[in-house]
mmCIF file of C-alpha atoms in Angstrom:
data_model
loop_
_atom_site.group_PDB
_atom_site.id
_atom_site.type_symbol
_atom_site.label_atom_id
_atom_site.label_comp_id
_atom_site.label_asym_id
_atom_site.label_seq_id
_atom_site.Cartn_x
_atom_site.Cartn_y
_atom_site.Cartn_z
ATOM 1 C CA MET O 1 0.000 0.000 0.000
ATOM 2 C CA PRO O 2 1.235 3.552 -0.718
ATOM 3 C CA LYS O 3 2.142 5.380 2.511
ATOM 4 C CA ARG O 4 -0.630 8.017 2.478
ATOM 5 C CA TYR O 5 -3.271 5.439 1.520
ATOM 6 C CA ARG O 6 -2.126 3.197 4.369
ATOM 7 C CA THR O 7 -2.136 6.095 6.849
ATOM 8 C CA GLN O 8 -5.722 7.040 5.909
ATOM 9 C CA LEU O 9 -6.883 3.429 6.127
ATOM 10 C CA ILE O 10 -5.227 2.594 9.446
ATOM 11 C CA ASN O 11 -6.385 5.898 10.955
ATOM 12 C CA SER O 12 -10.007 5.295 10.064
ATOM 13 C CA ILE O 13 -10.582 1.660 11.005
ATOM 14 C CA THR O 14 -10.444 2.025 14.797
ATOM 15 C CA GLY O 15 -13.929 3.552 14.798
ATOM 16 C CA PHE O 16 -15.389 6.959 15.594
ATOM 17 C CA LYS O 17 -13.247 9.059 17.905
ATOM 18 C CA SER O 18 -13.687 11.972 20.222
ATOM 19 C CA ALA O 19 -12.369 15.171 18.678
ATOM 20 C CA ALA O 20 -11.465 18.025 20.956
ATOM 21 C CA LEU O 21 -9.375 21.153 21.079
ATOM 22 C CA ILE O 22 -6.580 20.937 23.632
ATOM 23 C CA GLY O 23 -5.724 24.304 25.186
ATOM 24 C CA THR O 24 -2.330 24.963 26.767
ATOM 25 C CA GLN O 25 0.003 27.878 27.356
ATOM 26 C CA SER O 26 3.775 28.215 27.447
ATOM 27 C CA GLU O 27 5.794 29.519 30.373
ATOM 28 C CA LYS O 28 6.022 32.793 28.454
ATOM 29 C CA GLY O 29 2.220 32.911 28.269
ATOM 30 C CA ILE O 30 1.751 32.125 24.569
ATOM 31 C CA LEU O 31 -1.582 30.331 24.149
ATOM 32 C CA ASN O 32 -1.786 27.141 22.131
ATOM 33 C CA LEU O 33 -4.751 25.273 20.711
ATOM 34 C CA ALA O 34 -4.418 21.891 18.995
ATOM 35 C CA ILE O 35 -6.930 19.385 17.692
ATOM 36 C CA PHE O 36 -6.609 15.856 19.082
ATOM 37 C CA SER O 37 -8.581 12.723 18.379
ATOM 38 C CA GLN O 38 -6.888 10.279 20.751
ATOM 39 C CA ILE O 39 -8.507 11.301 24.037
ATOM 40 C CA PHE O 40 -10.105 8.695 26.281
ATOM 41 C CA HIS O 41 -11.669 8.035 29.654
ATOM 42 C CA LEU O 42 -9.240 6.271 32.012
ATOM 43 C CA GLY O 43 -11.261 6.118 35.207
ATOM 44 C CA ALA O 44 -13.911 7.903 37.255
ATOM 45 C CA ASN O 45 -12.305 7.759 40.689
ATOM 46 C CA PRO O 46 -9.839 9.452 40.518
ATOM 47 C CA ALA O 47 -11.269 11.182 37.426
ATOM 48 C CA LEU O 48 -8.562 10.533 34.853
ATOM 49 C CA ILE O 49 -8.346 11.183 31.119
ATOM 50 C CA GLY O 50 -5.642 9.866 28.806
ATOM 51 C CA MET O 51 -4.400 11.454 25.589
ATOM 52 C CA ILE O 52 -1.822 10.317 23.029
ATOM 53 C CA VAL O 53 0.732 12.908 21.881
ATOM 54 C CA ARG O 54 3.364 12.455 19.188
ATOM 55 C CA PRO O 55 6.264 14.780 19.915
ATOM 56 C CA ALA O 56 7.791 14.061 16.506
ATOM 57 C CA VAL O 57 4.693 15.374 14.722
ATOM 58 C CA VAL O 58 2.122 18.167 15.144
ATOM 59 C CA PRO O 59 1.104 19.356 17.673
ATOM 60 C CA ARG O 60 4.467 19.382 19.390
ATOM 61 C CA HIS O 61 3.843 22.512 21.486
ATOM 62 C CA THR O 62 1.062 20.948 23.519
ATOM 63 C CA TRP O 63 3.285 18.467 25.353
ATOM 64 C CA THR O 64 6.012 21.062 26.010
ATOM 65 C CA ASN O 65 3.413 23.416 27.496
ATOM 66 C CA ILE O 66 1.896 20.706 29.700
ATOM 67 C CA GLN O 67 5.355 19.949 31.068
ATOM 68 C CA GLU O 68 5.950 23.645 31.735
ATOM 69 C CA THR O 69 2.641 24.548 33.406
ATOM 70 C CA GLY O 70 1.175 21.230 34.579
ATOM 71 C CA PHE O 71 -2.216 21.991 33.003
ATOM 72 C CA PHE O 72 -4.276 21.438 29.863
ATOM 73 C CA THR O 73 -7.903 21.825 28.824
ATOM 74 C CA ILE O 74 -10.229 19.687 26.692
ATOM 75 C CA ASN O 75 -12.849 21.616 24.720
ATOM 76 C CA HIS O 76 -15.597 19.930 22.718
ATOM 77 C CA ILE O 77 -16.039 20.875 19.054
ATOM 78 C CA HIS O 78 -19.406 21.782 17.517
ATOM 79 C CA PRO O 79 -20.559 22.256 13.910
ATOM 80 C CA SER O 80 -20.545 26.068 14.366
ATOM 81 C CA PHE O 81 -16.722 26.100 14.573
ATOM 82 C CA VAL O 82 -15.612 22.766 13.142
ATOM 83 C CA GLU O 83 -13.663 24.519 10.343
ATOM 84 C CA LYS O 84 -11.786 26.716 12.829
ATOM 85 C CA ALA O 85 -11.018 23.590 14.858
ATOM 86 C CA HIS O 86 -9.649 21.790 11.802
ATOM 87 C CA GLN O 87 -7.510 24.842 10.968
ATOM 88 C CA CYS O 88 -5.814 24.358 14.375
ATOM 89 C CA SER O 89 -4.141 21.257 12.898
ATOM 90 C CA ALA O 90 -1.952 23.500 10.698
ATOM 91 C CA LYS O 91 1.695 23.727 11.767
ATOM 92 C CA TYR O 92 1.856 27.242 13.203
ATOM 93 C CA SER O 93 5.171 28.384 14.641
ATOM 94 C CA GLU O 94 5.750 28.426 18.387
ATOM 95 C CA ASP O 95 5.139 32.172 18.794
ATOM 96 C CA VAL O 96 1.732 32.096 17.090
ATOM 97 C CA SER O 97 -1.413 31.520 19.151
ATOM 98 C CA GLU O 98 -3.950 29.416 17.270
ATOM 99 C CA PHE O 99 -6.697 31.307 19.152
ATOM 100 C CA GLU O 100 -5.731 34.433 17.181
ATOM 101 C CA ALA O 101 -4.855 32.632 13.972
ATOM 102 C CA VAL O 102 -8.261 30.921 13.678
ATOM 103 C CA ASP O 103 -10.251 33.574 15.574
ATOM 104 C CA LEU O 104 -11.473 31.668 18.630
ATOM 105 C CA THR O 105 -11.826 33.453 21.971
ATOM 106 C CA PRO O 106 -9.958 32.025 24.974
ATOM 107 C CA PHE O 107 -11.566 31.811 28.400
ATOM 108 C CA PHE O 108 -9.780 31.453 31.737
ATOM 109 C CA GLU O 109 -10.608 29.922 35.101
ATOM 110 C CA GLU O 110 -8.776 30.802 38.269
ATOM 111 C CA ASN O 111 -5.955 28.414 39.230
ATOM 112 C CA ILE O 112 -5.917 26.677 35.851
ATOM 113 C CA LYS O 113 -2.866 27.667 33.836
ATOM 114 C CA ALA O 114 -4.351 26.814 30.437
ATOM 115 C CA PRO O 115 -6.912 28.504 28.191
ATOM 116 C CA PHE O 116 -10.393 27.143 27.463
ATOM 117 C CA VAL O 117 -12.301 27.713 24.213
ATOM 118 C CA ASN O 118 -15.079 30.114 25.112
ATOM 119 C CA LYS O 119 -17.502 28.789 22.460
ATOM 120 C CA SER O 120 -17.187 25.175 23.564
ATOM 121 C CA HIS O 121 -20.317 23.801 25.282
ATOM 122 C CA LEU O 122 -18.252 21.391 27.337
ATOM 123 C CA LYS O 123 -14.913 22.444 28.810
ATOM 124 C CA ILE O 124 -12.690 20.282 31.003
ATOM 125 C CA GLY O 125 -9.697 21.546 32.976
ATOM 126 C CA LEU O 126 -6.998 18.983 33.806
ATOM 127 C CA ALA O 127 -3.916 18.836 35.973
ATOM 128 C CA TYR O 128 -1.060 16.730 34.629
ATOM 129 C CA ARG O 129 -0.536 13.533 36.670
ATOM 130 C CA ASP O 130 1.681 11.090 34.781
ATOM 131 C CA HIS O 131 2.903 9.964 31.370
ATOM 132 C CA LYS O 132 4.031 6.721 29.736
ATOM 133 C CA LEU O 133 6.416 6.529 26.824
ATOM 134 C CA ILE O 134 5.327 4.012 24.199
ATOM 135 C CA GLU O 135 8.675 2.901 22.816
ATOM 136 C CA LEU O 136 7.120 0.986 19.898
ATOM 137 C CA ASN O 137 6.498 4.234 18.004
ATOM 138 C CA ASP O 138 7.771 7.016 20.300
ATOM 139 C CA THR O 139 4.344 8.299 21.251
ATOM 140 C CA ILE O 140 3.415 9.383 24.753
ATOM 141 C CA LEU O 141 0.331 8.639 26.816
ATOM 142 C CA VAL O 142 -0.329 11.800 28.864
ATOM 143 C CA ILE O 143 -2.598 11.396 31.889
ATOM 144 C CA GLY O 144 -4.510 14.290 33.441
ATOM 145 C CA GLU O 145 -6.882 14.495 36.386
ATOM 146 C CA ILE O 146 -10.093 16.458 35.921
ATOM 147 C CA VAL O 147 -10.036 19.530 38.166
ATOM 148 C CA HIS O 148 -12.777 21.544 36.477
ATOM 149 C CA VAL O 149 -15.850 20.854 34.321
ATOM 150 C CA SER O 150 -17.942 23.575 32.735
ATOM 151 C CA LEU O 151 -21.198 22.810 30.945
ATOM 152 C CA ASN O 152 -24.817 23.926 30.792
ATOM 153 C CA HIS O 153 -26.754 22.037 33.488
ATOM 154 C CA GLU O 154 -29.532 21.296 31.001
ATOM 155 C CA LEU O 155 -27.135 18.823 29.373
ATOM 156 C CA ILE O 156 -26.980 16.648 32.501
ATOM 157 C CA LYS O 157 -29.667 13.967 32.955
ATOM 158 C CA GLU O 158 -30.857 13.101 36.462
ATOM 159 C CA ASP O 159 -28.486 10.114 36.715
ATOM 160 C CA GLY O 160 -25.396 12.151 35.775
ATOM 161 C CA PHE O 161 -25.284 11.166 32.092
ATOM 162 C CA VAL O 162 -24.306 14.067 29.826
ATOM 163 C CA ASP O 163 -26.249 14.453 26.566
ATOM 164 C CA LEU O 164 -23.469 15.029 24.010
ATOM 165 C CA ASN O 165 -25.990 14.912 21.179
ATOM 166 C CA LEU O 166 -27.859 17.893 22.665
ATOM 167 C CA ALA O 167 -24.474 19.546 23.313
ATOM 168 C CA GLU O 168 -23.828 19.177 19.554
ATOM 169 C CA THR O 169 -20.432 17.600 20.148
ATOM 170 C CA VAL O 170 -18.952 16.268 16.903
ATOM 171 C CA THR O 171 -17.140 12.984 16.432
ATOM 172 C CA VAL O 172 -14.288 12.342 14.013
ATOM 173 C CA SER O 173 -13.112 9.472 11.853
ATOM 174 C CA GLY O 174 -9.649 9.172 10.389
ATOM 175 C CA MET O 175 -7.680 12.412 10.325
ATOM 176 C CA ASP O 176 -10.119 14.815 8.733
ATOM 177 C CA ALA O 177 -13.740 13.617 8.672
ATOM 178 C CA TYR O 178 -16.315 15.124 11.042
ATOM 179 C CA TYR O 179 -19.775 13.856 11.956
ATOM 180 C CA THR O 180 -22.776 14.728 14.089
ATOM 181 C CA THR O 181 -24.719 11.960 15.850
ATOM 182 C CA GLN O 182 -28.220 10.528 16.070
ATOM 183 C CA LYS O 183 -29.531 8.765 19.150
ATOM 184 C CA LEU O 184 -29.960 5.017 18.799
ATOM 185 C CA GLY O 185 -30.594 3.852 22.358
ATOM 186 C CA ARG O 186 -29.413 3.934 25.933
ATOM 187 C CA PHE O 187 -29.645 0.657 27.821
ATOM 188 C CA ASN O 188 -29.840 -0.605 31.392
ATOM 189 C CA TYR O 189 -26.951 -2.422 33.056
ATOM 190 C CA ALA O 190 -26.719 -5.899 31.487
ATOM 191 C CA LYS O 191 -26.821 -9.074 33.629
ATOM 192 C CA PRO O 192 -26.167 -12.663 32.480
ATOM 193 C CA ASP O 193 -29.673 -14.065 32.782
ATOM 194 C CA GLU O 194 -31.895 -11.046 32.329
ATOM 195 C CA LYS O 195 -33.073 -9.031 29.376
ATOM 196 C CA PHE O 196 -32.089 -5.375 29.828
ATOM 197 C CA ASP O 197 -34.394 -2.478 28.968
ATOM 198 C CA LYS O 198 -34.022 0.695 26.993
ATOM 199 C CA LEU O 199 -33.700 3.583 29.412
ATOM 200 C CA ALA O 200 -36.556 6.068 29.533
ATOM 201 C CA GLU O 201 -36.410 9.001 27.127
ATOM 202 C CA ASN O 202 -35.758 11.532 29.884
ATOM 203 C CA LEU O 203 -32.444 9.737 30.564
ATOM 204 C CA PHE O 204 -31.312 9.878 26.911
ATOM 205 C CA MET C 1 -21.656 13.912 44.008
ATOM 206 C CA PRO C 2 -23.102 10.420 44.599
ATOM 207 C CA LYS C 3 -20.785 7.705 43.240
ATOM 208 C CA ARG C 4 -23.001 6.442 40.380
ATOM 209 C CA TYR C 5 -23.883 9.990 39.293
ATOM 210 C CA ARG C 6 -20.211 10.913 39.243
ATOM 211 C CA THR C 7 -19.306 7.756 37.280
ATOM 212 C CA GLN C 8 -21.928 8.535 34.622
ATOM 213 C CA LEU C 9 -20.830 12.154 34.364
ATOM 214 C CA ILE C 10 -17.092 11.507 34.180
ATOM 215 C CA ASN C 11 -17.625 8.675 31.697
ATOM 216 C CA SER C 12 -19.644 10.822 29.320
ATOM 217 C CA ILE C 13 -17.689 14.081 29.173
ATOM 218 C CA THR C 14 -14.659 12.831 27.211
ATOM 219 C CA GLY C 15 -16.716 12.830 24.004
ATOM 220 C CA PHE C 16 -18.001 10.182 21.632
ATOM 221 C CA LYS C 17 -16.026 6.948 21.695
ATOM 222 C CA SER C 18 -15.441 3.987 19.457
ATOM 223 C CA ALA C 19 -17.397 0.975 20.643
ATOM 224 C CA ALA C 20 -16.267 -2.437 19.552
ATOM 225 C CA LEU C 21 -16.504 -6.074 20.494
ATOM 226 C CA ILE C 22 -13.148 -7.554 21.506
ATOM 227 C CA GLY C 23 -12.826 -11.227 20.628
ATOM 228 C CA THR C 24 -10.379 -13.510 22.439
ATOM 229 C CA GLN C 25 -10.055 -17.147 23.387
ATOM 230 C CA SER C 26 -8.543 -18.937 26.350
ATOM 231 C CA GLU C 27 -5.802 -21.559 26.193
ATOM 232 C CA LYS C 28 -8.547 -24.135 26.667
ATOM 233 C CA GLY C 29 -10.326 -22.724 23.605
ATOM 234 C CA ILE C 30 -13.257 -20.998 25.336
ATOM 235 C CA LEU C 31 -14.304 -18.001 23.227
ATOM 236 C CA ASN C 32 -14.799 -14.618 24.839
ATOM 237 C CA LEU C 33 -16.471 -11.465 23.565
ATOM 238 C CA ALA C 34 -16.432 -8.190 25.500
ATOM 239 C CA ILE C 35 -17.572 -4.675 24.678
ATOM 240 C CA PHE C 36 -14.930 -1.960 25.001
ATOM 241 C CA SER C 37 -15.109 1.769 24.445
ATOM 242 C CA GLN C 38 -11.508 2.739 25.152
ATOM 243 C CA ILE C 39 -9.875 1.716 21.873
ATOM 244 C CA PHE C 40 -7.697 4.157 19.962
ATOM 245 C CA HIS C 41 -5.319 4.611 17.059
ATOM 246 C CA LEU C 42 -1.688 4.702 18.221
ATOM 247 C CA GLY C 43 0.160 4.923 14.919
ATOM 248 C CA ALA C 44 0.031 3.875 11.264
ATOM 249 C CA ASN C 45 3.578 2.607 10.812
ATOM 250 C CA PRO C 46 3.811 0.181 12.548
ATOM 251 C CA ALA C 47 0.004 -0.113 12.607
ATOM 252 C CA LEU C 48 -0.721 -0.015 16.326
ATOM 253 C CA ILE C 49 -3.953 0.156 18.313
ATOM 254 C CA GLY C 50 -4.211 0.807 22.050
ATOM 255 C CA MET C 51 -6.934 -0.363 24.400
ATOM 256 C CA ILE C 52 -7.525 0.223 28.117
ATOM 257 C CA VAL C 53 -8.406 -2.817 30.237
ATOM 258 C CA ARG C 54 -9.341 -2.813 33.903
ATOM 259 C CA PRO C 55 -8.437 -6.179 35.398
ATOM 260 C CA ALA C 56 -10.295 -5.344 38.598
ATOM 261 C CA VAL C 57 -13.568 -4.890 36.707
ATOM 262 C CA VAL C 58 -15.397 -6.487 33.761
ATOM 263 C CA PRO C 59 -14.211 -7.776 31.337
ATOM 264 C CA ARG C 60 -11.410 -9.483 33.159
ATOM 265 C CA HIS C 61 -11.166 -12.504 30.834
ATOM 266 C CA THR C 62 -10.056 -10.482 27.828
ATOM 267 C CA TRP C 63 -6.668 -9.559 29.253
ATOM 268 C CA THR C 64 -5.987 -13.086 30.554
ATOM 269 C CA ASN C 65 -6.768 -14.525 27.126
ATOM 270 C CA ILE C 66 -4.542 -12.000 25.321
ATOM 271 C CA GLN C 67 -1.679 -12.977 27.629
ATOM 272 C CA GLU C 68 -2.324 -16.670 26.936
ATOM 273 C CA THR C 69 -2.680 -16.573 23.147
ATOM 274 C CA GLY C 70 -1.043 -13.304 22.063
ATOM 275 C CA PHE C 71 -4.041 -12.308 19.925
ATOM 276 C CA PHE C 72 -7.274 -10.295 20.017
ATOM 277 C CA THR C 73 -9.796 -8.997 17.490
ATOM 278 C CA ILE C 74 -11.689 -5.705 17.189
ATOM 279 C CA ASN C 75 -15.142 -5.972 15.639
ATOM 280 C CA HIS C 76 -17.278 -2.937 14.807
ATOM 281 C CA ILE C 77 -20.834 -2.783 16.147
ATOM 282 C CA HIS C 78 -23.858 -1.926 13.992
ATOM 283 C CA PRO C 79 -27.495 -1.096 14.826
ATOM 284 C CA SER C 80 -28.599 -4.604 13.743
ATOM 285 C CA PHE C 81 -26.836 -6.176 16.755
ATOM 286 C CA VAL C 82 -26.246 -3.293 19.178
ATOM 287 C CA GLU C 83 -28.418 -4.987 21.847
ATOM 288 C CA LYS C 84 -26.449 -8.237 21.595
ATOM 289 C CA ALA C 85 -23.244 -6.208 21.855
ATOM 290 C CA HIS C 86 -24.483 -4.434 24.996
ATOM 291 C CA GLN C 87 -25.460 -7.802 26.504
ATOM 292 C CA CYS C 88 -21.763 -8.799 26.221
ATOM 293 C CA SER C 89 -21.060 -6.350 29.062
ATOM 294 C CA ALA C 90 -22.827 -8.704 31.512
ATOM 295 C CA LYS C 91 -20.529 -10.576 33.911
ATOM 296 C CA TYR C 92 -20.638 -14.085 32.496
ATOM 297 C CA SER C 93 -18.520 -16.725 34.205
ATOM 298 C CA GLU C 94 -15.221 -17.830 32.698
ATOM 299 C CA ASP C 95 -16.587 -21.029 31.143
ATOM 300 C CA VAL C 96 -19.386 -19.266 29.256
ATOM 301 C CA SER C 97 -18.789 -17.996 25.726
ATOM 302 C CA GLU C 98 -20.562 -14.704 25.090
ATOM 303 C CA PHE C 99 -20.910 -15.752 21.436
ATOM 304 C CA GLU C 100 -23.333 -18.472 22.548
ATOM 305 C CA ALA C 101 -24.908 -16.473 25.353
ATOM 306 C CA VAL C 102 -25.910 -13.563 23.110
ATOM 307 C CA ASP C 103 -26.213 -15.595 19.889
ATOM 308 C CA LEU C 104 -23.479 -14.089 17.699
ATOM 309 C CA THR C 105 -21.581 -16.321 15.257
ATOM 310 C CA PRO C 106 -17.786 -16.440 15.535
ATOM 311 C CA PHE C 107 -15.560 -16.390 12.467
ATOM 312 C CA PHE C 108 -11.935 -17.523 12.259
ATOM 313 C CA GLU C 109 -8.935 -16.590 10.139
ATOM 314 C CA GLU C 110 -5.906 -18.818 9.792
ATOM 315 C CA ASN C 111 -3.000 -17.998 12.131
ATOM 316 C CA ILE C 112 -5.093 -15.691 14.339
ATOM 317 C CA LYS C 113 -5.857 -17.306 17.684
ATOM 318 C CA ALA C 114 -8.922 -15.196 18.447
ATOM 319 C CA PRO C 115 -12.502 -15.206 17.138
ATOM 320 C CA PHE C 116 -14.028 -12.472 14.970
ATOM 321 C CA VAL C 117 -17.716 -11.503 14.984
ATOM 322 C CA ASN C 118 -19.061 -12.772 11.685
ATOM 323 C CA LYS C 119 -21.734 -10.057 11.389
ATOM 324 C CA SER C 120 -19.294 -7.194 11.871
ATOM 325 C CA HIS C 121 -18.661 -5.139 8.710
ATOM 326 C CA LEU C 122 -15.163 -4.252 9.868
ATOM 327 C CA LYS C 123 -12.973 -6.827 11.596
ATOM 328 C CA ILE C 124 -9.405 -6.258 12.756
ATOM 329 C CA GLY C 125 -7.029 -8.985 13.889
ATOM 330 C CA LEU C 126 -4.218 -7.945 16.244
ATOM 331 C CA ALA C 127 -1.089 -9.498 17.679
ATOM 332 C CA TYR C 128 -0.186 -8.417 21.209
ATOM 333 C CA ARG C 129 2.952 -6.232 21.287
ATOM 334 C CA ASP C 130 3.278 -4.469 24.647
ATOM 335 C CA HIS C 131 1.430 -3.174 27.691
ATOM 336 C CA LYS C 132 1.823 -0.350 30.195
ATOM 337 C CA LEU C 133 0.504 -0.445 33.725
ATOM 338 C CA ILE C 134 -1.132 2.819 34.789
ATOM 339 C CA GLU C 135 -0.423 2.828 38.507
ATOM 340 C CA LEU C 136 -2.726 5.794 39.205
ATOM 341 C CA ASN C 137 -5.793 3.554 38.948
ATOM 342 C CA ASP C 138 -4.462 0.064 38.158
ATOM 343 C CA THR C 139 -5.636 0.045 34.566
ATOM 344 C CA ILE C 140 -3.558 -1.359 31.719
ATOM 345 C CA LEU C 141 -2.872 0.028 28.266
ATOM 346 C CA VAL C 142 -2.685 -2.999 25.949
ATOM 347 C CA ILE C 143 -1.009 -2.437 22.574
ATOM 348 C CA GLY C 144 -1.640 -4.625 19.543
ATOM 349 C CA GLU C 145 -0.307 -4.549 16.009
ATOM 350 C CA ILE C 146 -2.793 -4.951 13.170
ATOM 351 C CA VAL C 147 -2.128 -8.217 11.347
ATOM 352 C CA HIS C 148 -5.435 -8.576 9.526
ATOM 353 C CA VAL C 149 -8.226 -6.269 8.301
ATOM 354 C CA SER C 150 -11.455 -7.546 6.810
ATOM 355 C CA LEU C 151 -13.986 -5.185 5.242
ATOM 356 C CA ASN C 152 -16.048 -4.731 2.100
ATOM 357 C CA HIS C 153 -13.915 -2.902 -0.476
ATOM 358 C CA GLU C 154 -16.829 -0.602 -1.302
ATOM 359 C CA LEU C 155 -16.213 1.038 2.088
ATOM 360 C CA ILE C 156 -12.726 2.224 1.058
ATOM 361 C CA LYS C 157 -12.437 5.555 -0.777
ATOM 362 C CA GLU C 158 -9.727 5.995 -3.399
ATOM 363 C CA ASP C 159 -7.359 7.692 -0.915
ATOM 364 C CA GLY C 160 -7.635 4.877 1.657
ATOM 365 C CA PHE C 161 -10.233 6.559 3.912
ATOM 366 C CA VAL C 162 -12.809 4.095 5.240
ATOM 367 C CA ASP C 163 -16.450 5.238 5.262
ATOM 368 C CA LEU C 164 -17.616 4.217 8.761
ATOM 369 C CA ASN C 165 -20.950 5.941 8.195
ATOM 370 C CA LEU C 166 -21.660 3.669 5.218
ATOM 371 C CA ALA C 167 -20.343 0.743 7.284
ATOM 372 C CA GLU C 168 -23.031 1.661 9.874
ATOM 373 C CA THR C 169 -20.510 1.609 12.705
ATOM 374 C CA VAL C 170 -22.035 2.946 15.923
ATOM 375 C CA THR C 171 -20.382 5.285 18.389
ATOM 376 C CA VAL C 172 -20.931 5.291 22.146
ATOM 377 C CA SER C 173 -21.101 7.889 24.881
ATOM 378 C CA GLY C 174 -20.725 7.139 28.560
ATOM 379 C CA MET C 175 -21.216 3.506 29.491
ATOM 380 C CA ASP C 176 -24.485 2.651 27.806
ATOM 381 C CA ALA C 177 -25.581 5.155 25.117
ATOM 382 C CA TYR C 178 -25.307 4.273 21.427
ATOM 383 C CA TYR C 179 -25.495 6.550 18.378
ATOM 384 C CA THR C 180 -25.341 6.446 14.607
ATOM 385 C CA THR C 181 -23.634 9.281 12.705
ATOM 386 C CA GLN C 182 -24.365 11.868 10.046
ATOM 387 C CA LYS C 183 -21.683 13.271 7.744
ATOM 388 C CA LEU C 184 -20.703 16.866 8.420
ATOM 389 C CA GLY C 185 -17.583 17.360 6.301
ATOM 390 C CA ARG C 186 -14.193 16.014 5.365
ATOM 391 C CA PHE C 187 -11.472 18.611 4.933
ATOM 392 C CA ASN C 188 -8.125 19.020 3.190
ATOM 393 C CA TYR C 189 -4.855 19.139 5.103
ATOM 394 C CA ALA C 190 -4.683 22.512 6.895
ATOM 395 C CA LYS C 191 -1.733 24.913 6.414
ATOM 396 C CA PRO C 192 -1.027 28.121 8.355
ATOM 397 C CA ASP C 193 -1.696 30.673 5.619
ATOM 398 C CA GLU C 194 -4.157 28.929 3.359
ATOM 399 C CA LYS C 195 -7.861 28.245 3.478
ATOM 400 C CA PHE C 196 -8.503 24.497 3.225
ATOM 401 C CA ASP C 197 -11.299 22.990 1.148
ATOM 402 C CA LYS C 198 -14.000 20.451 1.764
ATOM 403 C CA LEU C 199 -12.999 17.200 0.104
ATOM 404 C CA ALA C 200 -15.070 16.071 -2.852
ATOM 405 C CA GLU C 201 -18.120 13.924 -2.142
ATOM 406 C CA ASN C 202 -16.564 10.781 -3.609
ATOM 407 C CA LEU C 203 -13.937 10.960 -0.841
ATOM 408 C CA PHE C 204 -16.505 11.213 1.975
#
């Protein structure tokens, strides 16, 4: 297989991915915004999120900034600014803030040394906790603990579930394809010898 | 926050996730099928996929089997069997095969010591390569290298991109909510001082 063909294929077969803008800032205070699609839940207690960074490739500034400040933010992407989010994947030089380059407004919370994306309906502030080098391909698993969550309370169902479809969060496939979602079903906890139910509409 | 509320909330804020059925088999030959939502692209060359397993929780058999045989499979989930897939999250005992319990037919490829889900439109066979213990919460990052991909060639666009929307692959949010997708846009490679384009329809 030709290299680019192979890269597209391998990138798209793992399934739909979360796409988010990762906000960081350098010691000097230069704001950075990068689009990532390898972000995943690691555990609820402590509340940990993992993210894969590739220092050899874009976005190299994110990892440097996290090491300098100890913080990063995860900001959901919506159709209203999906093109600005994609533009953040361009290789801007270190002294350029993607917030300015793509015209997105930063937002700050006290005690979190990283910028949020003001327009994002779901913003997560994280403190760096650990990292693991993956020697097989020189990527790094960065682990952060959630220290702040900002979202409209109407998005939260009574059992704590957050309605990402109502939040208009997009999902991504491969390196450059964006999608919205349609609800299929939310189900009860499954047990070996029982049929589970669909959860009531007010929970989904 | 009450524990279950917190678990739902933290699980759903990372964004939409890939959901797939992980097929493995024990040394004794008992087939296992488990639903996972923490599966992610790690790199295209070598073609690596990462997956988070929690040995303390369900599905504990998957990791044991991978250690025994050195293989696992990733099988995409579609609306036609999303309820059977969710039922695989029930805590069946070690000697029960989820394939039989939920009535899904296994499929085998030569030299891959793990079962595929016959009905899945996109099947990936992986050889175990490495793992990393995450001490913060005793989870494990398992890394596999893609050794087999099975899909209908009509799903592959001319540049290698795989159309997961046409494949009817579902995406998941939180622990129990399933979604289909709608195409929003696929974009060209972004550069700092250029406006990128939407890719032509035949590529998306």
